[in-house]
mmCIF file of C-alpha atoms and ligand atoms in Angstrom:
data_model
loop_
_atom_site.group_PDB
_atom_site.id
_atom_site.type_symbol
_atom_site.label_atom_id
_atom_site.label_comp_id
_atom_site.label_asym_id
_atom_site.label_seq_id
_atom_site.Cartn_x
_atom_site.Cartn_y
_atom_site.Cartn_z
ATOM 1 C CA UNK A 1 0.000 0.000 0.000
ATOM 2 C CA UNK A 2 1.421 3.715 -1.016
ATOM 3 C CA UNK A 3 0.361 6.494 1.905
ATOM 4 C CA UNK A 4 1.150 9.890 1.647
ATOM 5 C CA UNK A 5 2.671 11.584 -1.203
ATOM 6 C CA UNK A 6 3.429 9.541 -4.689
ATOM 7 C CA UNK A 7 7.025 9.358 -5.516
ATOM 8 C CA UNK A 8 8.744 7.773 -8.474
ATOM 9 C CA UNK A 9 9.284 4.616 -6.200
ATOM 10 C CA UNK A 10 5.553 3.918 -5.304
ATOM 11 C CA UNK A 11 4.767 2.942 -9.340
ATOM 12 C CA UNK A 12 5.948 -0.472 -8.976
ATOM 13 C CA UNK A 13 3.695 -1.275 -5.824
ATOM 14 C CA UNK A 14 0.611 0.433 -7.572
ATOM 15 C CA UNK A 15 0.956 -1.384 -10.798
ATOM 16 C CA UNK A 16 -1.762 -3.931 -9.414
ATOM 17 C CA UNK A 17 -4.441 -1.371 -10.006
ATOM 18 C CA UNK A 18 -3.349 -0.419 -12.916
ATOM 19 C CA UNK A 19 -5.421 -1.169 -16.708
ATOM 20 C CA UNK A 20 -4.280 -3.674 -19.042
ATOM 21 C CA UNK A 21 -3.074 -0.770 -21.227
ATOM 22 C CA UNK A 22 -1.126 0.741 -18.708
ATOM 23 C CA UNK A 23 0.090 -2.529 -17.032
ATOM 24 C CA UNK A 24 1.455 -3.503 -20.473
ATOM 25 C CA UNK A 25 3.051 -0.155 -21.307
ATOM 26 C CA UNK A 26 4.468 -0.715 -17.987
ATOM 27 C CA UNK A 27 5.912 -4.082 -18.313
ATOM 28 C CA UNK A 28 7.616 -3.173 -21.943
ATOM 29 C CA UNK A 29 9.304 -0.573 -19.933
ATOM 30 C CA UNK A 30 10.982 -2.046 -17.120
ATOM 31 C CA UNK A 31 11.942 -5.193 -20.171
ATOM 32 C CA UNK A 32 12.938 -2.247 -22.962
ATOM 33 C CA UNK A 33 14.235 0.306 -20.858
ATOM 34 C CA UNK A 34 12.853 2.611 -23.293
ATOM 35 C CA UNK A 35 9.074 3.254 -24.486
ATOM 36 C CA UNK A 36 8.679 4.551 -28.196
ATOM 37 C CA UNK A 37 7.158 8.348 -28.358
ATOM 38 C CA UNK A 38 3.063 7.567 -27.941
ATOM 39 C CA UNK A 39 3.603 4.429 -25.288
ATOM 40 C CA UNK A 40 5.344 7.289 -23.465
ATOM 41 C CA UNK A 41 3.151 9.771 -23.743
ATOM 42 C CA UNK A 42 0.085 7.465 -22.823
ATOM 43 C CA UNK A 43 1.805 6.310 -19.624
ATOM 44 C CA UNK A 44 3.210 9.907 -18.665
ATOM 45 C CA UNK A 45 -0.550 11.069 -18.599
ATOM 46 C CA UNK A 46 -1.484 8.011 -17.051
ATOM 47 C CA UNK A 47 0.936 8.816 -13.947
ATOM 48 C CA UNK A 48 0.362 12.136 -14.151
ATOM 49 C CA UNK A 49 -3.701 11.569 -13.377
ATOM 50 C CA UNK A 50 -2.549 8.994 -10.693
ATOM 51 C CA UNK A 51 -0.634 12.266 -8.614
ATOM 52 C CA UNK A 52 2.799 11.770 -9.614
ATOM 53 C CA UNK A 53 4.220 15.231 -9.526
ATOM 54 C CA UNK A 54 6.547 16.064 -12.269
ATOM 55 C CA UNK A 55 9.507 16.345 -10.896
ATOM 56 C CA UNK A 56 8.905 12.252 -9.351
ATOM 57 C CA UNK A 57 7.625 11.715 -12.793
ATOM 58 C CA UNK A 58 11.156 12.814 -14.478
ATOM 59 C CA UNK A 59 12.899 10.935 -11.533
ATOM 60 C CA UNK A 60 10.635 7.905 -12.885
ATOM 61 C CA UNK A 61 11.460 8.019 -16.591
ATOM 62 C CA UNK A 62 15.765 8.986 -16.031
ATOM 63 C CA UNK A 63 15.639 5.137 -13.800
ATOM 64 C CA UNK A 64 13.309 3.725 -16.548
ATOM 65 C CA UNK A 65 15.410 4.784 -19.300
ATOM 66 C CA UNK A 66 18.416 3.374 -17.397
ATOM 67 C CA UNK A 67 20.267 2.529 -20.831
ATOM 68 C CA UNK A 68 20.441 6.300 -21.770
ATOM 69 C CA UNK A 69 23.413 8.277 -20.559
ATOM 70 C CA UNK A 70 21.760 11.687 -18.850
ATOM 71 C CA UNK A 71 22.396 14.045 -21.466
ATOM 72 C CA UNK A 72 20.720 11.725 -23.781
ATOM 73 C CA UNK A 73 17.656 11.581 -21.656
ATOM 74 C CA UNK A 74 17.874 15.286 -21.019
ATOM 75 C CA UNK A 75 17.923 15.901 -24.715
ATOM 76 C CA UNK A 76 15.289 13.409 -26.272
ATOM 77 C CA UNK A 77 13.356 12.658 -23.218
ATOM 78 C CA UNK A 78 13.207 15.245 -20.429
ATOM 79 C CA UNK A 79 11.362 17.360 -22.752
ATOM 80 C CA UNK A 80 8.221 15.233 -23.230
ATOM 81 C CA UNK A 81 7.704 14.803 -19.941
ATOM 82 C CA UNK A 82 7.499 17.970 -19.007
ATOM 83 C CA UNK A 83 5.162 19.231 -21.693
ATOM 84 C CA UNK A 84 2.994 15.863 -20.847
ATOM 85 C CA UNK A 85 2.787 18.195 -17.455
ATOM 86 C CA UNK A 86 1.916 21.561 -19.023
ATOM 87 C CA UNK A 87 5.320 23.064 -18.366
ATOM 88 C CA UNK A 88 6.948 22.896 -21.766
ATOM 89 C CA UNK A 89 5.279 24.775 -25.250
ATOM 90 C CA UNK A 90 2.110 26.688 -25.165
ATOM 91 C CA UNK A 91 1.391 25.465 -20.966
ATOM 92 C CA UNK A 92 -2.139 25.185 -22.111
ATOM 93 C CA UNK A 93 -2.388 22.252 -20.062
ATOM 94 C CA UNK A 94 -1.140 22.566 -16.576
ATOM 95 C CA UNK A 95 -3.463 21.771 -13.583
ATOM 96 C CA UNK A 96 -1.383 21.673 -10.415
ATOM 97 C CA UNK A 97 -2.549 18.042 -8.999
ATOM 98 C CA UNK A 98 -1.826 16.883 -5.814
ATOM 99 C CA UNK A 99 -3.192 14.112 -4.030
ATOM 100 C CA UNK A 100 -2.277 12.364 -0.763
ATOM 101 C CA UNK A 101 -2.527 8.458 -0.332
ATOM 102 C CA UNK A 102 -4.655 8.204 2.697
ATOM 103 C CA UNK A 103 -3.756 5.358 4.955
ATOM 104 C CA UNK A 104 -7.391 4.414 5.506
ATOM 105 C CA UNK A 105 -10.676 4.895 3.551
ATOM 106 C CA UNK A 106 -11.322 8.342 4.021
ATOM 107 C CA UNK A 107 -14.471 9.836 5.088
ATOM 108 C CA UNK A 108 -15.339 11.952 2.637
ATOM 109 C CA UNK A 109 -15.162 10.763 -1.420
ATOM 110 C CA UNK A 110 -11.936 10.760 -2.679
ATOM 111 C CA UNK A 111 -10.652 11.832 -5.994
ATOM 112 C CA UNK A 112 -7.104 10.831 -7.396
ATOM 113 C CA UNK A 113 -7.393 11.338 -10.777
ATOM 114 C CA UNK A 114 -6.661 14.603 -13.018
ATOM 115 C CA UNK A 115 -8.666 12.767 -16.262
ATOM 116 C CA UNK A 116 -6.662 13.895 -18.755
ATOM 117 C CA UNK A 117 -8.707 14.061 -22.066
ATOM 118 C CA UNK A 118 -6.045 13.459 -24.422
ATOM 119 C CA UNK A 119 -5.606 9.849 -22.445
ATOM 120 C CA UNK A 120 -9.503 8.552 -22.555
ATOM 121 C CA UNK A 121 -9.944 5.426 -24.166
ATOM 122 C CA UNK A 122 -11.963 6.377 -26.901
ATOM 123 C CA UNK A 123 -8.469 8.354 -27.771
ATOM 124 C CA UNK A 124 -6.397 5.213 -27.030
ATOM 125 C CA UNK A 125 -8.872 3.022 -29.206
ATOM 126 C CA UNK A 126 -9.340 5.107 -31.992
ATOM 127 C CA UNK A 127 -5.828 7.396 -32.307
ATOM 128 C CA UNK A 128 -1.880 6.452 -33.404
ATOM 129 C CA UNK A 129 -2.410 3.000 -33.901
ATOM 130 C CA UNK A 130 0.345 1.097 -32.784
ATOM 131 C CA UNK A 131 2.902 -0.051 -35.387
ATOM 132 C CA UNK A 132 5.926 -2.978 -34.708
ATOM 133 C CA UNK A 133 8.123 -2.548 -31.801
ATOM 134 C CA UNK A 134 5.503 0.202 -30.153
ATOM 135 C CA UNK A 135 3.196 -0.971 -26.633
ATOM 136 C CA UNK A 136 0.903 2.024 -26.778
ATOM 137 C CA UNK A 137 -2.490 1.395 -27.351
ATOM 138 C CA UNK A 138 -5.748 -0.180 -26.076
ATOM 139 C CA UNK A 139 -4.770 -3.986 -25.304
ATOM 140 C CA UNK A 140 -8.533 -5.358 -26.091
ATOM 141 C CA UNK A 141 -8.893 -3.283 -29.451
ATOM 142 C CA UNK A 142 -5.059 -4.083 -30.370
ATOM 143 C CA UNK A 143 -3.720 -7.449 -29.233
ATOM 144 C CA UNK A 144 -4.208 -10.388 -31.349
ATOM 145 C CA UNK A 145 -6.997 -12.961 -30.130
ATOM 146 C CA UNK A 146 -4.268 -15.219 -28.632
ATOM 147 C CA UNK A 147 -2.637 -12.367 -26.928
ATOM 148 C CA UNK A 148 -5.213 -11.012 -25.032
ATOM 149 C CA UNK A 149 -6.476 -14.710 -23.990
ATOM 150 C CA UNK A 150 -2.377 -15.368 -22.737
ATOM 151 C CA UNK A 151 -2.068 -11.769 -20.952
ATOM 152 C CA UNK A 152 -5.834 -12.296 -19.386
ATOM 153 C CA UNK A 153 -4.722 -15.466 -18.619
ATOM 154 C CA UNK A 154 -1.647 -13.946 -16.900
ATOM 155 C CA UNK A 155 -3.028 -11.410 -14.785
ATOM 156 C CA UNK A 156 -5.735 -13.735 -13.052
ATOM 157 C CA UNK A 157 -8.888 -14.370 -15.642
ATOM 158 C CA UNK A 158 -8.155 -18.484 -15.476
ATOM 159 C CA UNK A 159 -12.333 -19.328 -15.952
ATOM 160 C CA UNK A 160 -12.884 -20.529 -19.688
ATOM 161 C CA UNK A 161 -16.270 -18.985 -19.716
ATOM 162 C CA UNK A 162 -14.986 -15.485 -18.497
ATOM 163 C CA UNK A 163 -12.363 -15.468 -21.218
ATOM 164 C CA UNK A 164 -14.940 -16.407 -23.455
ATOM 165 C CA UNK A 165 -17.097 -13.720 -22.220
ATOM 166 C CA UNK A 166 -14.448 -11.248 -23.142
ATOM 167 C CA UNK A 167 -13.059 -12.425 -26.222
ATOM 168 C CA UNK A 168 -17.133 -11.983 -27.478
ATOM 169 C CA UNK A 169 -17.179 -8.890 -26.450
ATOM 170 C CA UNK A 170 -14.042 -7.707 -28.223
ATOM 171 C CA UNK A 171 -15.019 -9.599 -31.667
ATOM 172 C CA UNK A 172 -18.446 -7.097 -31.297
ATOM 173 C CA UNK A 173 -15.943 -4.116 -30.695
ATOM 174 C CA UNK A 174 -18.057 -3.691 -27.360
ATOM 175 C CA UNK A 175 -13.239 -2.722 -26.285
ATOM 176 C CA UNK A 176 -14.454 -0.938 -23.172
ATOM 177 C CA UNK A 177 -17.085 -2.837 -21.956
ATOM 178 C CA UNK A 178 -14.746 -5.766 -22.004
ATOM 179 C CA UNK A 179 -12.440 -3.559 -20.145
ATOM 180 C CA UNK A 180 -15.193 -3.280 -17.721
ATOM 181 C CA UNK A 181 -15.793 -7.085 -17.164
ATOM 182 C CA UNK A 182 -12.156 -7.397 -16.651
ATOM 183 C CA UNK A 183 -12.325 -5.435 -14.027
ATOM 184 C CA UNK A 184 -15.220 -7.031 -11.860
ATOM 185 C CA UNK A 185 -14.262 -10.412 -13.249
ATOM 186 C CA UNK A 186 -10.779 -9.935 -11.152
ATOM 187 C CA UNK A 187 -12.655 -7.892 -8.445
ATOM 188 C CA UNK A 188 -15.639 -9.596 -7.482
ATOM 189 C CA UNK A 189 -17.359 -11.249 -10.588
ATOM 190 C CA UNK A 190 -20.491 -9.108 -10.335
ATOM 191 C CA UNK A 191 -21.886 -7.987 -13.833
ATOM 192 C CA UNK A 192 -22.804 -4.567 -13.972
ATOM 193 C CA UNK A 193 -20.400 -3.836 -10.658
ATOM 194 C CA UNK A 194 -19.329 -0.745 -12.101
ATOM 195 C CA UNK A 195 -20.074 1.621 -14.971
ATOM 196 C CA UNK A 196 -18.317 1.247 -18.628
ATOM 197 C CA UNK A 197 -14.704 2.423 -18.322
ATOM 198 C CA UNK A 198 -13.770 5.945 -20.115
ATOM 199 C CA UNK A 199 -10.606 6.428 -18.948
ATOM 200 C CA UNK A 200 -7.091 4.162 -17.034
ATOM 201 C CA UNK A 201 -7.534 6.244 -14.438
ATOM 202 C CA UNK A 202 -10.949 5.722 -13.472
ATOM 203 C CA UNK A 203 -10.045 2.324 -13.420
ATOM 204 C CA UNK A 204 -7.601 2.963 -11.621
ATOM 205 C CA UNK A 205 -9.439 4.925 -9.132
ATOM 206 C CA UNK A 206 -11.630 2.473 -8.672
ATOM 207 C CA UNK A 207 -9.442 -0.411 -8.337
ATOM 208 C CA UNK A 208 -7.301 1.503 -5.779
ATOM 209 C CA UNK A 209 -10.441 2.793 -3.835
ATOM 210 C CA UNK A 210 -11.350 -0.700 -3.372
ATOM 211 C CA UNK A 211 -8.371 -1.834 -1.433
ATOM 212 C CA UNK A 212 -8.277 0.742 1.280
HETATM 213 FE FE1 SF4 B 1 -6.975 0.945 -21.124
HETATM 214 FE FE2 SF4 B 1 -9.360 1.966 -21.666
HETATM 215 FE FE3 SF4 B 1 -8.432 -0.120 -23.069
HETATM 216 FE FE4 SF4 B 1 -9.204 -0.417 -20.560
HETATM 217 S S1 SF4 B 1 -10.518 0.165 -22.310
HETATM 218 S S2 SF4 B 1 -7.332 -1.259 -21.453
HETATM 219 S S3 SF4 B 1 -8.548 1.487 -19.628
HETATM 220 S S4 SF4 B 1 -7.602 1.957 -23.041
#
């Protein structure tokens, strides 16, 4: 469990709550040690909604990107990052976000997530579609069949007739809904639990909500 402030070193431990789309993103990362431009982009955000500042979130990427010397990170990388925040270009963008990991269920309804609009899943689904060698993307509109039943498989969805369930939903396009089963599939099993997913971070605010 993460209390108090989010630092660079919490990610790991929170990666539980995390989407498919993000959990893959993050996985290629920590294997690659590098993400191509849009899996970077769609994790940065990601983070960002999850109350990463940006200064924890550049700490993040220079240890991700461990194969990079730092003046290559601070030229090709550093930049993104920081625009991802708001602080780089026009600063259109910047919310100042701050949120505090509770160490019990608060009393009062709690909000983690800056939803970024650029990082909803009708963006992910529909925009950049991922070419070879890139992890960006929506992992039930983008995966292969086999994939998705071999990473659903992997991250607790064992029941035949749940993969089934999902597959069926992803051959209808129904991306987010099947999203949505995954989630109370691996968190209780009850249908209509929670509504559709728009966005990683409300399922990630959900998921996290859940275990405090
Ligand atoms: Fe991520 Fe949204 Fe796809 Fe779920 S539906 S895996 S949250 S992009």
């Amino acid at each position: 469990k993460v209390t108090g402030n989010i630092t660079a070193f919490d990610v790991d431990r929170l990666v539980e709550h995390f989407p498919l789309c993000m959990r893959h993103l993050h996985r290629k990362l920590r294997d690659d040690k590098h993400l191509k431009h849009y899996g970077r982009m769609q994790y940065n955000l990601f983070l960002k909604g999850i109350g990463l500042p940006l200064e924890e979130a550049l700490i993040f990427w220079r240890k991700s990107f461990s194969k990079f010397s730092d003046e290559q990170f601070q030229k090709n990388y550093a930049y993104n990052v920081r625009h991802n925040y708001g602080m780089e270009g026009k600063r259109v963008n910047y919310t100042p976000y701050k949120y505090v990991y509770p160490e019990s269920k608060p009393a009062v309804k709690i909000h983690f997530a800056h939803f970024e609009t650029n990082g909803s899943c009708s963006k992910i689904i529909n925009n950049n579609q991922p070419g070879p060698e890139e992890h960006h993307g929506c992992p039930f509109r983008h995966f292969s069949e086999e994939s998705l039943r071999v990473t659903l498989a992997s991250v607790g969805v064992r029941n035949d007739a749940y993969i089934r369930e999902i597959i069926n939903l992803v051959r209808n396009k129904h991306y987010q809904v099947a999203c949505t089963r995954y989630y109370e599939i691996t968190r209780g099993g009850e249908r209509g639990m929670m509504d559709t997913i728009e966005h990683p971070n409300h399922f990630f605010e959900q998921s996290y909500k859940l275990s405090i």
